[in-house]
Tab-separated table of N, CA and C in Angstrom:
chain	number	residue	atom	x	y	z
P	1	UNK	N	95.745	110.300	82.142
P	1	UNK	CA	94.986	109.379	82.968
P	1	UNK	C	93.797	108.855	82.167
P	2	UNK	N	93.545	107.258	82.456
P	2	UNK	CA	92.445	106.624	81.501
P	2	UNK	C	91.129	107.048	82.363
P	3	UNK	N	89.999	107.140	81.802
P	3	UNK	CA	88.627	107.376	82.156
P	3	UNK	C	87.704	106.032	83.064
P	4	UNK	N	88.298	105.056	82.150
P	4	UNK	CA	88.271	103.904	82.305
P	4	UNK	C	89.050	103.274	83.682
P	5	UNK	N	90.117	103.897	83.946
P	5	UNK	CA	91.121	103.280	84.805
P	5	UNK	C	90.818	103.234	86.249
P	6	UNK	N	90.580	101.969	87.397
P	6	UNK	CA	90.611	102.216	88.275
P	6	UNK	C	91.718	102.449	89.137
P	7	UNK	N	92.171	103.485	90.419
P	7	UNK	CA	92.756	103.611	91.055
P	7	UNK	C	93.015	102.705	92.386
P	8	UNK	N	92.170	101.531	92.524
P	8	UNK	CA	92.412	100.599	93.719
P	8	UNK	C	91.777	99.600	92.707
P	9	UNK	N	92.406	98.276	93.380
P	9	UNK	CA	92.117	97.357	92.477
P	9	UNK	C	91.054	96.728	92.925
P	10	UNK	N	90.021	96.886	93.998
P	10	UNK	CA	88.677	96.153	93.955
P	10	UNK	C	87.844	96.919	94.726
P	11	UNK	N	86.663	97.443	94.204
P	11	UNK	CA	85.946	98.385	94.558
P	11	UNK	C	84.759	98.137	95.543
P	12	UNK	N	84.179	96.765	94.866
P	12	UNK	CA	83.183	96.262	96.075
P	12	UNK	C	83.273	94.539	96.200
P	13	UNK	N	84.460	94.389	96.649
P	13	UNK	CA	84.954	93.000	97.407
P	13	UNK	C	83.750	91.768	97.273
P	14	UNK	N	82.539	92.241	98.149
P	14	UNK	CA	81.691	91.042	98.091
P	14	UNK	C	81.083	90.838	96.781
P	15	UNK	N	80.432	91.749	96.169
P	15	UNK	CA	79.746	91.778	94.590
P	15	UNK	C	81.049	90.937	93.774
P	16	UNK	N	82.422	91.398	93.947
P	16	UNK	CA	83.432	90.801	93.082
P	16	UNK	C	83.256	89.145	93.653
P	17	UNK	N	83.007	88.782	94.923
P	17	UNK	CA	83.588	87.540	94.877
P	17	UNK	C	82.068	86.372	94.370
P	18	UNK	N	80.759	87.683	94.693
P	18	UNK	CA	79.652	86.486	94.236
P	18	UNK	C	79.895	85.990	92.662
P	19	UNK	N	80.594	87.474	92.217
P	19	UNK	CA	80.344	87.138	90.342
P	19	UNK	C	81.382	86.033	90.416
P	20	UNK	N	82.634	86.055	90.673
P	20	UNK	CA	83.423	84.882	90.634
P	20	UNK	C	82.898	83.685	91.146
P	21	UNK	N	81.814	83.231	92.216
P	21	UNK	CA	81.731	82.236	92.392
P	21	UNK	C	81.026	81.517	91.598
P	22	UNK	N	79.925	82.366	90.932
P	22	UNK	CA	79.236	82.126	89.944
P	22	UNK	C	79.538	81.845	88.390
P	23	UNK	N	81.052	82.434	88.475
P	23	UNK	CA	81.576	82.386	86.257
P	23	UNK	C	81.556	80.760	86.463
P	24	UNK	N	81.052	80.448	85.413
P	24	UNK	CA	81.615	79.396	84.592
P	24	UNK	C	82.996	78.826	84.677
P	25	UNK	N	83.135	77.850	84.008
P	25	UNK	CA	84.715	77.644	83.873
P	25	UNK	C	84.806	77.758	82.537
P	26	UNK	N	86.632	77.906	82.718
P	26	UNK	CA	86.958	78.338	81.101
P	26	UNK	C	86.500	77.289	80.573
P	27	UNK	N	86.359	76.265	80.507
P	27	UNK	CA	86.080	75.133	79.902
P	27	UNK	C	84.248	75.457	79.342
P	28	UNK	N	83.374	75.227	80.195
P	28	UNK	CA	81.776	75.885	79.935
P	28	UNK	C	82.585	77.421	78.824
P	29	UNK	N	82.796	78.092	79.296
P	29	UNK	CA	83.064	79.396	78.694
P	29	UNK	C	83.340	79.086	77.444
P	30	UNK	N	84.800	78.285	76.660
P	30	UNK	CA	84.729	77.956	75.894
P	30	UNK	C	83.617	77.364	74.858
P	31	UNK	N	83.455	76.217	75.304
P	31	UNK	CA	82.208	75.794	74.827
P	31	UNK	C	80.871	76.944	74.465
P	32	UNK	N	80.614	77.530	75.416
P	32	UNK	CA	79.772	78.412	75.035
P	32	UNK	C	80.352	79.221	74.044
P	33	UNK	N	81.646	80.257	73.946
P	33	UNK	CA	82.086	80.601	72.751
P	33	UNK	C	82.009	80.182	71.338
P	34	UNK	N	82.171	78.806	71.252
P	34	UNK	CA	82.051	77.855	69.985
P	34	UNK	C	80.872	77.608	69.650
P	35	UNK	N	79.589	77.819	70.255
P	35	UNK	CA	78.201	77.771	70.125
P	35	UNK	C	78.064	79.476	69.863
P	36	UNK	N	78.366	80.690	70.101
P	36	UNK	CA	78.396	81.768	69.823
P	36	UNK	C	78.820	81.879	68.100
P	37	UNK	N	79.963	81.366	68.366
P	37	UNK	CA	80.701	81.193	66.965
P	37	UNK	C	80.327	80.215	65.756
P	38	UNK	N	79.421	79.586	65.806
P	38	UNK	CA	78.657	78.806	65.008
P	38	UNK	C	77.261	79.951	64.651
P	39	UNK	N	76.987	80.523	65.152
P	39	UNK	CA	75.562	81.154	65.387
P	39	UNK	C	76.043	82.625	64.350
P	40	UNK	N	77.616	83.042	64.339
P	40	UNK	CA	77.729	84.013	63.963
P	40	UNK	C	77.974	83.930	62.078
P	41	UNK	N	78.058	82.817	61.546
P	41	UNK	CA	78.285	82.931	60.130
P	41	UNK	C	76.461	82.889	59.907
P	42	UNK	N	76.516	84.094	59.066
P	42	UNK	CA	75.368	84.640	58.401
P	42	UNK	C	74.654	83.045	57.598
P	43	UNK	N	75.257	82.389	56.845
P	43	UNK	CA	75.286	81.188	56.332
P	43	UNK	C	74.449	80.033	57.116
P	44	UNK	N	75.081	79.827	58.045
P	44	UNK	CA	74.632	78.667	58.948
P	44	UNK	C	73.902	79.536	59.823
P	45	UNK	N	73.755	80.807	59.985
P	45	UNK	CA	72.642	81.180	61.013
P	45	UNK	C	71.419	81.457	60.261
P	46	UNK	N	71.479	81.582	58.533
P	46	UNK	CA	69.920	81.521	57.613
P	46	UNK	C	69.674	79.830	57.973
P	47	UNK	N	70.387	79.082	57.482
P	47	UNK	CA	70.085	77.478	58.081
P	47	UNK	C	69.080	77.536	59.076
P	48	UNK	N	69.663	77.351	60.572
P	48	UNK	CA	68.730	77.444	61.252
P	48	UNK	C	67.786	78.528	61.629
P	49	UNK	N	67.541	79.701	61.334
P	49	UNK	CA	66.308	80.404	61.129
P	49	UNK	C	65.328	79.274	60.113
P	50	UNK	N	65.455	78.754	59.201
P	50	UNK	CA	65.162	77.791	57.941
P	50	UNK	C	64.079	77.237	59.171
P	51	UNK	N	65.383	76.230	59.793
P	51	UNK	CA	64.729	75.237	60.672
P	51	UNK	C	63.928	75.615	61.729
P	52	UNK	N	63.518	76.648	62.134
P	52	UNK	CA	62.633	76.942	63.034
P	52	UNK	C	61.289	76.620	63.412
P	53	UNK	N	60.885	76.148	61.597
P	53	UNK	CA	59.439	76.072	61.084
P	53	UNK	C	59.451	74.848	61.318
P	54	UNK	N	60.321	73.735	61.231
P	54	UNK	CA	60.398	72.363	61.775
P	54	UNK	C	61.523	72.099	60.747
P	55	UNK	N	61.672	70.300	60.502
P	55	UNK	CA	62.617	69.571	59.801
P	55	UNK	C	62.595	69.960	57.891
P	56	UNK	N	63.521	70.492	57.150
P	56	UNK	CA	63.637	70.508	56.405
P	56	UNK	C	64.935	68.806	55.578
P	57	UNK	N	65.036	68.864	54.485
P	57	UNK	CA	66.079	68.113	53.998
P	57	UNK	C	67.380	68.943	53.152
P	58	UNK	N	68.162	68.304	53.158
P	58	UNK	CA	69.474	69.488	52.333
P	58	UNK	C	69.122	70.088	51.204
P	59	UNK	N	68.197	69.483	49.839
P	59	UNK	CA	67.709	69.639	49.011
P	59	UNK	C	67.166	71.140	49.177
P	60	UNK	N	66.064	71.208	50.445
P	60	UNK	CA	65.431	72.388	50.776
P	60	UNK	C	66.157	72.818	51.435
P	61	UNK	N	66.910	72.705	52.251
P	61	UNK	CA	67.479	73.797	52.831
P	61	UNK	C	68.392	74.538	51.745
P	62	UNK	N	68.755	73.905	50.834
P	62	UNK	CA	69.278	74.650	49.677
P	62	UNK	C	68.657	75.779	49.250
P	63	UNK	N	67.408	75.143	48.104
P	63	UNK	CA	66.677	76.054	47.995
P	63	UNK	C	66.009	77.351	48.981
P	64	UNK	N	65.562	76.743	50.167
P	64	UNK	CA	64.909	78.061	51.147
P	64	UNK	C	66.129	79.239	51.510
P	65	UNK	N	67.504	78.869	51.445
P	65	UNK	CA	68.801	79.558	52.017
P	65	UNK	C	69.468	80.058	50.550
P	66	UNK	N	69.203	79.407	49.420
P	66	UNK	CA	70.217	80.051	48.002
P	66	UNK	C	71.665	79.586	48.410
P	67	UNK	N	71.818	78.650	49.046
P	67	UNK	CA	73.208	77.891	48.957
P	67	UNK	C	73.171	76.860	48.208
P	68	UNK	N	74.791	76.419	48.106
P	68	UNK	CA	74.394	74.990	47.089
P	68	UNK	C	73.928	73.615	48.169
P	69	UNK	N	73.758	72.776	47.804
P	69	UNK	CA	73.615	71.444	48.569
P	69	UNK	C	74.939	71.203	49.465
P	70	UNK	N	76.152	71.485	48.781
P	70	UNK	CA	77.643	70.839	49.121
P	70	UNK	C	77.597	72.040	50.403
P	71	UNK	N	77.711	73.680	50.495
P	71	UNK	CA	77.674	74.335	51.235
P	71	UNK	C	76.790	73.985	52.539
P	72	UNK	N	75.562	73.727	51.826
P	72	UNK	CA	74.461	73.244	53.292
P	72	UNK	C	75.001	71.956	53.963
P	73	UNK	N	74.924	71.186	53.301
P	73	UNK	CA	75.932	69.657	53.738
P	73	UNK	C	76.934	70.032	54.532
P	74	UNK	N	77.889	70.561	54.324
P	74	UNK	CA	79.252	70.990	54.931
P	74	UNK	C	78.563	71.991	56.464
P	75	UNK	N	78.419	72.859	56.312
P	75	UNK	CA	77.421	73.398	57.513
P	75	UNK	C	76.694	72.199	58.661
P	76	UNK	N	75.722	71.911	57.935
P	76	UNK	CA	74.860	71.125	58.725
P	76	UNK	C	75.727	69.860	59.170
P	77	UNK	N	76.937	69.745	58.683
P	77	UNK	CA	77.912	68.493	59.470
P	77	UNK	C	78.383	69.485	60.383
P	78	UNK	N	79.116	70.690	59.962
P	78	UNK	CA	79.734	71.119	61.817
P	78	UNK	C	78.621	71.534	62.391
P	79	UNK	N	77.394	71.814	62.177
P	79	UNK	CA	76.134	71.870	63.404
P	79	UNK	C	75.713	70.993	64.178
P	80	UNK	N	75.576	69.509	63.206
P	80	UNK	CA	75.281	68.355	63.896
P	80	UNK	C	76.254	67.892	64.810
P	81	UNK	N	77.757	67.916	64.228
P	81	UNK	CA	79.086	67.519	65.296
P	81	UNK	C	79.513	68.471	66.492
P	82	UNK	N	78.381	69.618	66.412
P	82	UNK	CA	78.198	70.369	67.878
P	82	UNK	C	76.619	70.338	68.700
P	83	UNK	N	76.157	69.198	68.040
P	83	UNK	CA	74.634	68.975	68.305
P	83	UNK	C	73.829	70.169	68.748
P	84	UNK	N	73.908	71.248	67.497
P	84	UNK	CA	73.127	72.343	67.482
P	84	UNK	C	71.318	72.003	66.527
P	85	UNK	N	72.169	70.916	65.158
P	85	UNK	CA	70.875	70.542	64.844
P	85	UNK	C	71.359	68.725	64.728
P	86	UNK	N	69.741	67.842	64.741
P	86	UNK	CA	69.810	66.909	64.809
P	86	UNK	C	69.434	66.177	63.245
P	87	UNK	N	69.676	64.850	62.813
P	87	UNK	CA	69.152	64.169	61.384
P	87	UNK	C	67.915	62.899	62.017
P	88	UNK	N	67.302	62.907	61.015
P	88	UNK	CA	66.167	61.857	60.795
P	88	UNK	C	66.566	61.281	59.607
P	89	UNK	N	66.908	60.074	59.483
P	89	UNK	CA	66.712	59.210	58.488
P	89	UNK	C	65.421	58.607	57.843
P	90	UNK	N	65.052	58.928	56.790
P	90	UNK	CA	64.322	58.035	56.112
P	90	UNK	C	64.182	57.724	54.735
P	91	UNK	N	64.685	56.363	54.745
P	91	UNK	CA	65.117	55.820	53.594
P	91	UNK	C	66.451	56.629	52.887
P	92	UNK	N	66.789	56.843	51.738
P	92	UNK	CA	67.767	57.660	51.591
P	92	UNK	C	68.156	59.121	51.950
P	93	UNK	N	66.848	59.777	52.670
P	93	UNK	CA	67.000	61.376	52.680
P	93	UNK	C	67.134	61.595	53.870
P	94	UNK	N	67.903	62.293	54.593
P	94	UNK	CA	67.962	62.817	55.542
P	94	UNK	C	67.233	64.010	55.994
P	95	UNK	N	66.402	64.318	56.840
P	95	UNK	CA	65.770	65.283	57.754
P	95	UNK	C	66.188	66.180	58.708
P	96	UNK	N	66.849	67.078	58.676
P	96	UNK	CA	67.296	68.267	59.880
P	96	UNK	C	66.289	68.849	60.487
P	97	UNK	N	66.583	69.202	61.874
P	97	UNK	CA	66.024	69.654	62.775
P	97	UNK	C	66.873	70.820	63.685
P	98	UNK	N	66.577	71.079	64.598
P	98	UNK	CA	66.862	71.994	65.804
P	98	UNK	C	67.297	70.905	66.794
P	99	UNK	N	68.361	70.729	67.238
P	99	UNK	CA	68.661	69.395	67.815
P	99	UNK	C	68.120	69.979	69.504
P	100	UNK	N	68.282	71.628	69.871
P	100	UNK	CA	68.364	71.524	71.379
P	100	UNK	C	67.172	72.592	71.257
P	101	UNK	N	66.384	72.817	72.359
P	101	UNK	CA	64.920	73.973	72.544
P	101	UNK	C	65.699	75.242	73.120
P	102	UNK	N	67.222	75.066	73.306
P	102	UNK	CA	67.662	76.500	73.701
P	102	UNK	C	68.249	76.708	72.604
P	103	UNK	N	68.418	76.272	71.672
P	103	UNK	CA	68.960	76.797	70.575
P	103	UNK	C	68.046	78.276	69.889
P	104	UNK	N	66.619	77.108	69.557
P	104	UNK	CA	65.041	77.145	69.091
P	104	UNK	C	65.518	79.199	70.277
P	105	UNK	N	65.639	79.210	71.258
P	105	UNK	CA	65.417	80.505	72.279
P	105	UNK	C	66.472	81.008	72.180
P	106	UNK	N	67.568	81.002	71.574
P	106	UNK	CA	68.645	81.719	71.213
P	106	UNK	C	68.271	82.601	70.107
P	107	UNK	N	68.300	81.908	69.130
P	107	UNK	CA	67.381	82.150	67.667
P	107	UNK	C	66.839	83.403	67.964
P	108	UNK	N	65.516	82.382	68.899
P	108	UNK	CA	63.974	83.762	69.130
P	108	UNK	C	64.647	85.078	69.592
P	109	UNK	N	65.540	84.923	70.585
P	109	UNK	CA	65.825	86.128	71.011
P	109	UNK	C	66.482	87.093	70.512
P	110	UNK	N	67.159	86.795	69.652
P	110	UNK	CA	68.883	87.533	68.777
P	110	UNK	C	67.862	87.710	67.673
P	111	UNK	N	66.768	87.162	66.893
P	111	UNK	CA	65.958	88.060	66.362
P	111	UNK	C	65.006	89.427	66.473
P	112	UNK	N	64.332	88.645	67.667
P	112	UNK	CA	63.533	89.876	68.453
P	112	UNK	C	64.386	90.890	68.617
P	113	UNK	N	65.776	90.493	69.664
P	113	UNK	CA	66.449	91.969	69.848
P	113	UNK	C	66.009	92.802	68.328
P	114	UNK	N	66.855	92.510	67.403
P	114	UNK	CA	67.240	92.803	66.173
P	114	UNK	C	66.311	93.960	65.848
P	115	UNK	N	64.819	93.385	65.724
P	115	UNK	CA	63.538	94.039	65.179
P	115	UNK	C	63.467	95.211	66.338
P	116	UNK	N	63.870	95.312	67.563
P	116	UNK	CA	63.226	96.134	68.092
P	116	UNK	C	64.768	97.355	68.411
P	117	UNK	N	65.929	96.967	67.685
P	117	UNK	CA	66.545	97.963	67.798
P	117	UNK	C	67.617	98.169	66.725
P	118	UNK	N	67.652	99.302	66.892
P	118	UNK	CA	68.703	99.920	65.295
P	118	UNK	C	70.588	99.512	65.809
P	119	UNK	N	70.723	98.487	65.346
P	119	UNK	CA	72.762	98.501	65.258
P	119	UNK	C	73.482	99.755	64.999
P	120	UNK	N	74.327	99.929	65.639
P	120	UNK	CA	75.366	100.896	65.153
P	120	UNK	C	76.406	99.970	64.557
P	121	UNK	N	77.380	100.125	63.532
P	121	UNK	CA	77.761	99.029	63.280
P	121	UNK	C	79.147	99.792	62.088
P	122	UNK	N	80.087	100.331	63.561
P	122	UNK	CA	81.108	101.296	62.815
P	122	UNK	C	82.193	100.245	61.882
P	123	UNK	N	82.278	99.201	62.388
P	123	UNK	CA	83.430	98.084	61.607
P	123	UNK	C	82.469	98.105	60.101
P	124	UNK	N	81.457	98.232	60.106
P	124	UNK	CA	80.672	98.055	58.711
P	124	UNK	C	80.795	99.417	57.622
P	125	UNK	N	80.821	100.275	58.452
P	125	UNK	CA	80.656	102.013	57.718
P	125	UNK	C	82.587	102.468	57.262
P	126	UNK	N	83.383	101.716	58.226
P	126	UNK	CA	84.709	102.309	58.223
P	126	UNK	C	84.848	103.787	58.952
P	127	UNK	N	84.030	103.788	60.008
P	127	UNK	CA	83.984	104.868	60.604
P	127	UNK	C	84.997	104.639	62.312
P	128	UNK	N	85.318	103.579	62.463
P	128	UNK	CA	85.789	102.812	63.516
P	128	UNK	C	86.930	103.969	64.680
């Protein structure tokens, strides 16, 4: 027998039907996944930590991140084509930003957690 396993299939009827009225749709859900999944390459999540301080250009975001230009470029196009960050034109150089202020509070928060608690992190040790 699982530990896990329930023996009747719904335990408190009304609590089950508020959370359902409340999910999302797969559709929101999705979407939110693909904004999860942008946030999770170490790569494009130094990027925007970068951008926090305000608008950098690819040049610098190179340098401040230790990627090449072509890597940051390539990034900062699937960020912008999920309008996570936004461009400023001027004259030939382009300007990146933080395109949304919940992004800017995603960021803040998934850092803070971080600092104030220790990961266990068995897929990393091979202890799984």
């Amino acid at each position: 027998m699982s530990i896990d396993g329930c023996s009747i299939k719904v335990v408190d009827a009304e609590r089950v039907a508020t959370v359902c009225e409340r999910m999302p749709s797969a559709e929101d859900l999705t979407d939110t996944a693909d904004v999860f999944g942008l946030l999770s390459d170490p790569n494009r999540l130094r990027l925007l930590v970068a951008l926090l301080d305000g608008e950098l250009c690819v040049c610098d975001l190179a340098a401040v991140t230790g990627q090449s230009e072509s890597a940051v470029s390539h990034a900062l196009r699937l960020l912008r084509a999920h309008r996570i960050v936004a461009a400023r034109r001027s004259g030939r150089m382009a300007y990146y930003r933080l395109e949304d202020p919940h992004v800017r509070m995603l960021l803040d928060l998934a850092l803070t957690h971080i600092q104030h608690t220790e990961a266990i992190h068995p897929e990393r040790d091979g202890s799984e």
